[in-house]
Short mmCIF file of C-alpha atoms in Angstrom, two decimals:
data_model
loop_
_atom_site.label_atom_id
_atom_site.label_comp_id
_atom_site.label_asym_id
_atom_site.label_seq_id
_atom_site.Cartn_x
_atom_site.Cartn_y
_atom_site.Cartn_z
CA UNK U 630 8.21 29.32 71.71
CA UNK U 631 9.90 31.11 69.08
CA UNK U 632 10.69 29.98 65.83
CA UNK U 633 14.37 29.04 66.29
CA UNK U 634 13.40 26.91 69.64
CA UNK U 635 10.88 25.27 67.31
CA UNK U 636 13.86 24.50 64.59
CA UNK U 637 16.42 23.15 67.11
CA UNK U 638 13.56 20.78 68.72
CA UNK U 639 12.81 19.54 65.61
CA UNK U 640 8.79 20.80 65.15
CA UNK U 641 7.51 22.85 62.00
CA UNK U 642 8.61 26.05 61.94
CA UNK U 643 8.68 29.27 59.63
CA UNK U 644 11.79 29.25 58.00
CA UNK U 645 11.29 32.61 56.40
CA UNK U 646 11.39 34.12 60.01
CA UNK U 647 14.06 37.34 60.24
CA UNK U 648 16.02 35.16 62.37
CA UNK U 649 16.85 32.54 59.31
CA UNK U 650 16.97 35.22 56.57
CA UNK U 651 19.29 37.14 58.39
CA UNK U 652 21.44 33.65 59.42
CA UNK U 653 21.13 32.68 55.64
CA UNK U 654 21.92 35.98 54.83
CA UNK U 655 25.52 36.03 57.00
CA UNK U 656 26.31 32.39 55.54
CA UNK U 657 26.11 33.39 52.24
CA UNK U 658 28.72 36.32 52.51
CA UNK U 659 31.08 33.90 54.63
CA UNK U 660 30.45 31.04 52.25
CA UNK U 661 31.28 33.60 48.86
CA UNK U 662 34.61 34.83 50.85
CA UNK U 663 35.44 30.76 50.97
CA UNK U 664 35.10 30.26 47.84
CA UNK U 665 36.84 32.90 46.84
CA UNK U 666 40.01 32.07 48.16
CA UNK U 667 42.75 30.05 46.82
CA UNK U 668 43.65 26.66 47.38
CA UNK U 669 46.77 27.46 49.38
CA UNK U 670 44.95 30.15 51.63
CA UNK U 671 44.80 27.59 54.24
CA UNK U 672 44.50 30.37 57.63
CA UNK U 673 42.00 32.90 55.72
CA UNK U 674 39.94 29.67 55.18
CA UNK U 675 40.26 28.65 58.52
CA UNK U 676 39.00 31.62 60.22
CA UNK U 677 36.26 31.78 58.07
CA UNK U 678 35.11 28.58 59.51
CA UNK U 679 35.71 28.91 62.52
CA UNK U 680 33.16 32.20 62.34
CA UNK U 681 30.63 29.90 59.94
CA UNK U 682 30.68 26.66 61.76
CA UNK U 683 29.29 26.21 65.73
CA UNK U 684 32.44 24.44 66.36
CA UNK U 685 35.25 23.12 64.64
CA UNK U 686 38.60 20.97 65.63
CA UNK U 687 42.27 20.40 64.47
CA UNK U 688 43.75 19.88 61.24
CA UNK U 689 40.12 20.31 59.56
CA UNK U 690 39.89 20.74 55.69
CA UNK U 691 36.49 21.81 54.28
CA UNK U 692 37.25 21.35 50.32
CA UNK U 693 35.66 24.02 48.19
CA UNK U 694 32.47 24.30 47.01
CA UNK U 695 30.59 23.28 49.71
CA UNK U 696 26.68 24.96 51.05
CA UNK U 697 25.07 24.72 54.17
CA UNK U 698 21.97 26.68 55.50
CA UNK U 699 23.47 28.51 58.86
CA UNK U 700 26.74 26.85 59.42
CA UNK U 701 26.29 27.82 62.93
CA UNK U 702 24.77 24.32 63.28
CA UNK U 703 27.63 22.15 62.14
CA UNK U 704 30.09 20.82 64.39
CA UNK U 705 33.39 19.00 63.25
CA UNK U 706 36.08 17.77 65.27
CA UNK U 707 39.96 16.99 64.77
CA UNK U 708 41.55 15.44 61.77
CA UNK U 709 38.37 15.73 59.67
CA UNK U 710 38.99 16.29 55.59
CA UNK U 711 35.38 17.04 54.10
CA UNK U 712 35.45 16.54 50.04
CA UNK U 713 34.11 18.95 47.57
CA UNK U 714 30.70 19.33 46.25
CA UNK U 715 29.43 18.40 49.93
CA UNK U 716 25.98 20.09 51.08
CA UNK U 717 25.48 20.16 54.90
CA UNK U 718 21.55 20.62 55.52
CA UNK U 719 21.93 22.01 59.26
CA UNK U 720 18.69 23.58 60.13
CA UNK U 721 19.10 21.46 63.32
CA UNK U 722 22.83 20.40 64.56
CA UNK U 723 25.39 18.41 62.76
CA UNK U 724 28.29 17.14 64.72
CA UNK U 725 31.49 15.18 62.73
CA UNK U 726 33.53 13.71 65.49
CA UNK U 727 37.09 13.20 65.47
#
């Protein structure tokens, strides 16, 4: 079993494995190109996201700063407003429904 099929079923695994540094690695450039936008750079914010995030719905708003691990784990649906500040801890899936 590798060490990602160990994270996602939830047994001890080596989180220093290439697979997380170089997942870590990817967030970190998406998540400094967030937070380097403006406030009213609602489309460059949303295609960020929607590379970052496993999934994400309609008329979603991800307030700035925010952190997560991967962001390929998280899953939001439609009409979801996250505040600033927030840190998602998504070493295994997190799904926001509508």
């Amino acid at each position: 079993m590798t060490e990602l099929e160990k994270c996602m079923a939830g047994e001890y695994y080596n989180c220093h494995d290439s697979v997380f540094l170089e997942f870590k690695s990817r967030t970190r450039k998406l998540l400094k190109a967030y937070h380097g936008l403006e406030y009213e750079q609602k489309e460059e914010k949303r295609r960020i996201l929607e590379e970052l995030f496993g999934g994400i719905g309609a008329s979603v708003s991800v307030a700035a700063p925010f952190i997560c691990d991967y962001g390929r784990n998280i899953y939001v649906g439609n009409r979801v407003s996250v505040n600033m500040n927030c840190t998602f801890v998504d070493c295994n899936q997190i799904v926001i429904g509508d």
